[in-house]
Coordinates of C-alpha atoms and ligand atoms in Angstrom, one line a residue:
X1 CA -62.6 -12.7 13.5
X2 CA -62.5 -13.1 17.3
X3 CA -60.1 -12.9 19.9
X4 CA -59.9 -13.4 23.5
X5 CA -56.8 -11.6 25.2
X6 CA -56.3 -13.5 28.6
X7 CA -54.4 -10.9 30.9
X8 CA -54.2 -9.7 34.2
X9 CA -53.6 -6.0 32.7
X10 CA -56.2 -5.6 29.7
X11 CA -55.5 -1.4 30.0
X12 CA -52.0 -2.4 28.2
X13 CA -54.2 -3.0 25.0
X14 CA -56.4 0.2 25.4
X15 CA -54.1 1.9 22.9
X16 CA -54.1 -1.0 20.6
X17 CA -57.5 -1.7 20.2
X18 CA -58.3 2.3 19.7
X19 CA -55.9 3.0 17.0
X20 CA -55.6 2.3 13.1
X21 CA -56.2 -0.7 11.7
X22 CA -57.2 -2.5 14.3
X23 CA -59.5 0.2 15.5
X24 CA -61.4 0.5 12.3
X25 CA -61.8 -3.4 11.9
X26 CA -63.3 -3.2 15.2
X27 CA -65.6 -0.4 13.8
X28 CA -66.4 -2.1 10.5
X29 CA -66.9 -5.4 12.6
X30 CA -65.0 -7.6 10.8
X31 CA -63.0 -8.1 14.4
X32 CA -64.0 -8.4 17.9
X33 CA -61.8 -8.1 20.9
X34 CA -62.5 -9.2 24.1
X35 CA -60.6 -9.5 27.5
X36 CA -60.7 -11.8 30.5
X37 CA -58.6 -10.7 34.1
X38 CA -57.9 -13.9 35.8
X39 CA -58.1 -11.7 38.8
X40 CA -61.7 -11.2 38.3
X41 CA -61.7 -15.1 39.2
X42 CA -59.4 -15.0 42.4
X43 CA -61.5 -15.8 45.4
X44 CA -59.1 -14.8 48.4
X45 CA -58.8 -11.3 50.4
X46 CA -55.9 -10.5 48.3
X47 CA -57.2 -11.5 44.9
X48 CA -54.0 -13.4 44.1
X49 CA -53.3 -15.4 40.7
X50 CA -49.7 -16.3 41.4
X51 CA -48.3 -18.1 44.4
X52 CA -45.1 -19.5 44.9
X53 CA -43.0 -22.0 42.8
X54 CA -43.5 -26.0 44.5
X55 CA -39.5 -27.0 45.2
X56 CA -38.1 -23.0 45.6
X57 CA -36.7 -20.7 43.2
X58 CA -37.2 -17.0 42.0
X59 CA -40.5 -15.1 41.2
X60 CA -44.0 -16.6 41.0
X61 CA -45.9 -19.0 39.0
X62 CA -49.4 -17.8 37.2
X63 CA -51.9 -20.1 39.4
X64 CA -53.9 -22.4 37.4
X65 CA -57.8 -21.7 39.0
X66 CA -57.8 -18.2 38.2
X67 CA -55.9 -18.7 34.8
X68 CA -58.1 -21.6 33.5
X69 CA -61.3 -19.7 34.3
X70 CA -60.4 -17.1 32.9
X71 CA -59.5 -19.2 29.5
X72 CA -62.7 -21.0 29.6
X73 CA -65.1 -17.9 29.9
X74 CA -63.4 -16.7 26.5
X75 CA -63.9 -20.3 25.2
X76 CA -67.4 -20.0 25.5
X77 CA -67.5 -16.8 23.2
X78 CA -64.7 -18.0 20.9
X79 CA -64.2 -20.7 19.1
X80 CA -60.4 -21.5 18.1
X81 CA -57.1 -22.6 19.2
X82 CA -55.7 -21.3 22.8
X83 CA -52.5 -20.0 22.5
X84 CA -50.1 -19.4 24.9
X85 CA -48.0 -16.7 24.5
X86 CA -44.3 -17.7 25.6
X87 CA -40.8 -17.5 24.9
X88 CA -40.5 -21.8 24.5
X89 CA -43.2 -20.9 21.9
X90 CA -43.3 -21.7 17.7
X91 CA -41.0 -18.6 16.6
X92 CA -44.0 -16.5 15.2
X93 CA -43.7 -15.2 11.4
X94 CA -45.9 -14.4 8.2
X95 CA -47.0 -17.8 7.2
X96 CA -48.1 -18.5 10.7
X97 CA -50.1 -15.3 11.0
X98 CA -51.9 -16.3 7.6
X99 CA -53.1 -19.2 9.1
X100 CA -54.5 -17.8 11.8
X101 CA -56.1 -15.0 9.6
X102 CA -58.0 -18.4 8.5
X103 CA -59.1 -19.4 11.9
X104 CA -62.9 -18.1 13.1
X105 CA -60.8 -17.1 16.4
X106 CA -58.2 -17.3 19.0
X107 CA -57.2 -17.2 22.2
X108 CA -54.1 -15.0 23.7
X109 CA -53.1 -16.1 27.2
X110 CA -50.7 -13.6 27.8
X111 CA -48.4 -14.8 31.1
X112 CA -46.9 -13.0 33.6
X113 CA -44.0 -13.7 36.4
X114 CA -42.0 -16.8 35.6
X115 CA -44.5 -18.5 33.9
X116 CA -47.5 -20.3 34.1
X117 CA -48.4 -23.8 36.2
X118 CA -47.3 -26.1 33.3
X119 CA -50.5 -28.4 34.2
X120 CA -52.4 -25.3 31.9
X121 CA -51.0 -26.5 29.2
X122 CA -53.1 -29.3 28.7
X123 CA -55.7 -26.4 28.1
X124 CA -53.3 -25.1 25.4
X125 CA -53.3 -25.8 21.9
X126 CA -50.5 -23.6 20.4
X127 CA -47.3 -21.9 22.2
X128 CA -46.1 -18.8 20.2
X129 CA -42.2 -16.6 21.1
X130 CA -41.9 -13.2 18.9
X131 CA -37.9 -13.9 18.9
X132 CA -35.0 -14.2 21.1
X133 CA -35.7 -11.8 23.3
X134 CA -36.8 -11.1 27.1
X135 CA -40.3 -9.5 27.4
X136 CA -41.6 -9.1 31.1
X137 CA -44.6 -10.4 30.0
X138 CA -46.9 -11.9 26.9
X139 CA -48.7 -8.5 26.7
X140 CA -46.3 -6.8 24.1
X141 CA -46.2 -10.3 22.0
X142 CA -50.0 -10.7 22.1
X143 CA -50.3 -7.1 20.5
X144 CA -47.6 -8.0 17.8
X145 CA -49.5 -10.9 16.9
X146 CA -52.7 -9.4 17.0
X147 CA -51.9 -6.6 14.5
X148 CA -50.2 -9.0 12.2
X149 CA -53.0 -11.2 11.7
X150 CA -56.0 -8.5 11.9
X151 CA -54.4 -6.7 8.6
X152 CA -54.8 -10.3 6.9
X153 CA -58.2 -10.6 7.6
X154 CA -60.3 -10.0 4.1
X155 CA -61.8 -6.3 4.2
X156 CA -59.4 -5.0 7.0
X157 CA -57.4 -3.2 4.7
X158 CA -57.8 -2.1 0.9
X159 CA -57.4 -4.8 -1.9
X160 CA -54.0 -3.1 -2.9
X161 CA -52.7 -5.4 0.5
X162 CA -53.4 -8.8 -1.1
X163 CA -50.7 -7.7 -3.7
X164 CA -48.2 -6.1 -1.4
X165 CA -48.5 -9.0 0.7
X166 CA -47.5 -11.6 -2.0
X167 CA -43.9 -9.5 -2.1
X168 CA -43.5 -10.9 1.7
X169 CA -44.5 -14.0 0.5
X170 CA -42.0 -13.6 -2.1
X171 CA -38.9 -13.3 0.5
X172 CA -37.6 -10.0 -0.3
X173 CA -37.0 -6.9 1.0
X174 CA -39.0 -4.1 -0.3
X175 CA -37.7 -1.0 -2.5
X176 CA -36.8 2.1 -1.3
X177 CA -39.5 5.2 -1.1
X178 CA -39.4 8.5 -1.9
X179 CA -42.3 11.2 -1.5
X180 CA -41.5 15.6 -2.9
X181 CA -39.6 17.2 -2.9
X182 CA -37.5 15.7 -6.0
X183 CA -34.4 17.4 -4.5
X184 CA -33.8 18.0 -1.0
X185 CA -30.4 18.7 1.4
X186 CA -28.2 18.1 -1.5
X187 CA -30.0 14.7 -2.2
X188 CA -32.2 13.8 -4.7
X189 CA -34.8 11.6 -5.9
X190 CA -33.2 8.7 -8.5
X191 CA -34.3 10.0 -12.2
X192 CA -35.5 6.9 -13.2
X193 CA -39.0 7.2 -10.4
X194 CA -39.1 10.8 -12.2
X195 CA -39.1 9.9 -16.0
X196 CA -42.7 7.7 -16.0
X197 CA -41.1 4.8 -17.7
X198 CA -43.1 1.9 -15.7
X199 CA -40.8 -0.7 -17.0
X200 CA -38.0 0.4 -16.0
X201 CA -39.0 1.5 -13.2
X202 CA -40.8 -1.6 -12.4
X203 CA -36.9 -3.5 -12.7
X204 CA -35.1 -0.3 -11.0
X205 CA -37.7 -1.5 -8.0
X206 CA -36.9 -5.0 -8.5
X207 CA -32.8 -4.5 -8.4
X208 CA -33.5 -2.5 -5.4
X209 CA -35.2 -5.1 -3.5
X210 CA -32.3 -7.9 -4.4
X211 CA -29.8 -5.3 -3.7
X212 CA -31.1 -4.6 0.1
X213 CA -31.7 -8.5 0.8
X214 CA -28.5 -9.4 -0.4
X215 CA -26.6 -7.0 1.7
X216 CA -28.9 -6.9 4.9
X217 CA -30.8 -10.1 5.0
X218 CA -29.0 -12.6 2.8
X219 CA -30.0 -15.6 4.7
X220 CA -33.5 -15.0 3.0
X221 CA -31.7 -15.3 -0.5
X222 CA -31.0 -19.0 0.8
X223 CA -34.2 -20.6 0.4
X224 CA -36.3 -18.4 -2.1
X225 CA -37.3 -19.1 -5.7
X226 CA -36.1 -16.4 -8.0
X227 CA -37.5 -15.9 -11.6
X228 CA -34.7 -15.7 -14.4
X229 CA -34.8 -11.9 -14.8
X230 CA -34.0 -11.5 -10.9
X231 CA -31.6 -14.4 -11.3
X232 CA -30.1 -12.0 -14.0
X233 CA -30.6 -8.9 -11.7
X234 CA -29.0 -10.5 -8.7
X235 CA -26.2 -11.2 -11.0
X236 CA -25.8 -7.5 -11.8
X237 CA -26.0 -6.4 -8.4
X238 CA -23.5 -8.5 -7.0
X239 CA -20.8 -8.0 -10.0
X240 CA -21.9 -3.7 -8.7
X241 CA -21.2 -4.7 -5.0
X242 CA -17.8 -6.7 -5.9
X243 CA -16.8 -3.5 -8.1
X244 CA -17.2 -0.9 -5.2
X245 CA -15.9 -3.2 -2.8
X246 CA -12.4 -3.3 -5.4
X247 CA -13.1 0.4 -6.1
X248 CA -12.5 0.9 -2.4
X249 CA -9.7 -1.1 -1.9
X250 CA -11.7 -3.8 0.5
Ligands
9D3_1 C1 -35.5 -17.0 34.7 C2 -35.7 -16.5 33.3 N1 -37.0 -15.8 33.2 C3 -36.9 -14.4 33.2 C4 -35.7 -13.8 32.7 C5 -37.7 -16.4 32.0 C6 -38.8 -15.6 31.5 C7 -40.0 -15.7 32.0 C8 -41.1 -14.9 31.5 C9 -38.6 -14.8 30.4 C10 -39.6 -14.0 29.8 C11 -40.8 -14.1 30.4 C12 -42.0 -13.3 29.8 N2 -42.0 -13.4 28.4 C13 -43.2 -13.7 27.8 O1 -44.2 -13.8 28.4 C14 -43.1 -13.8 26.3 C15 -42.1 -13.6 25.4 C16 -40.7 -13.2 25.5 O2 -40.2 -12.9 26.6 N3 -40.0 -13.1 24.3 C17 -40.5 -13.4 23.1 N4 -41.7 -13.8 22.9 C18 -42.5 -13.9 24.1 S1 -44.1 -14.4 24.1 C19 -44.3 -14.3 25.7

């Protein structure tokens, strides 16, 4: 996998590209990062790449020259869709980041100021936002994306992902964890992870995960295909949640 991070401050992704995952994908190359600066591109004393908005307003506006250079030396090292990083973008999420897990590469144009000179985006394939949110920049969304498609590429992490990644894929919330000691604080680990009885551990897990996406997320429950036994198990755990609700008066 390649990928081309256009930004005017590649030392944001110094950290990211030297740490975990991404780091040893990097190492193992089955991932290759590479930066442009549009300011490597700006001709003038001051080395600009923004300028003023054309008919007034607040803040600056990414020039296109620098910015489109920059896009096209990645282009010519990386073959795949540009993508603009920007909060009108395609609300980013799993199945997006499996696709491009697909791709051979991508480009990151990461903007800065208000915005960039909207005639760029006939260089742009895709937009992508990260959620409803203000960012001062693309920077921080680039990196999300980055690290949620690099652990999809085959060989980045070990084969136990494909499986854990198919519980995403199955719209649920995952179980809760729990490492030694057994008893800790006056709390203690549920006896059922303690007594070895896969199966039943396997549907304790299962309840878990209905339980937690029912209460936190339910709008996940809305569109997700359930099996009869978690049909069933849903069942129980809302006929528990309706019994402590009465239990408490609420
Ligand atoms: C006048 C309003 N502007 C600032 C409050 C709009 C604005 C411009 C530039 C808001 C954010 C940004 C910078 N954001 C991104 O580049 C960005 C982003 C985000 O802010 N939220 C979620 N996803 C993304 S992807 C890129």
């Amino acid at each position: 996998m390649n990928v081309g991070i256009i930004t005017i401050f590649p030392e944001y992704f110094e950290g990211v590209v030297k740490t975990g995952m991404i780091r040893k994908a990097i190492e193992n190359n089955l991932l290759d990062v590479i930066f442009e600066n549009p300011r490597d591109y700006a001709t003038d004393r001051y080395k600009s790449v923004d300028d003023y908005p054309y008919g007034g307003g607040s803040g600056m506006v990414m020039k296109y020259d620098t910015l489109k250079q920059a896009i096209e030396n990645a282009r010519t090292r990386i073959s795949g869709p540009v993508i603009y990083m920007s909060p009108q973008g395609t609300p980013f999420h799993q199945a997006y980041a499996k696709d491009l897990a697909r791709e051979e590469g991508f480009i990151l144009v990461c903007g800065r100021y208000e915005g960039i000179d909207e005639r760029l985006m006939s260089i742009v394939d895709e937009e992508i936002s990260i959620g409803d949110f203000v960012l001062s920049g693309g920077e921080p969304a680039a990196a999300v994306v980055l690290d949620a498609v690099v652990r999809l590429v085959p060989g980045v992490l070990g084969d136990e992902n494909s499986l854990s990644e198919e519980s995403f894929e199955h719209n649920l919330l995952e179980y809760p964890q729990y490492t030694r000691p057994s008893h800790i604080d006056g709390m203690d680990v549920p006896d059922v992870l303690l007594s070895g009885h896969h199966g039943n551990i396997a549907r304790w897990r299962l309840k878990e995960r209905l339980k937690r996406t029912l209460v936190k997320r339910p709008d996940m429950l809305k569109d997700v295909y359930l099996s009869e036994e978690e049909k069933n198990l849903l069942e129980e755990v809302k006929k528990e949640i309706l019994e402590t609700l009465s239990m408490l008066g609420v």
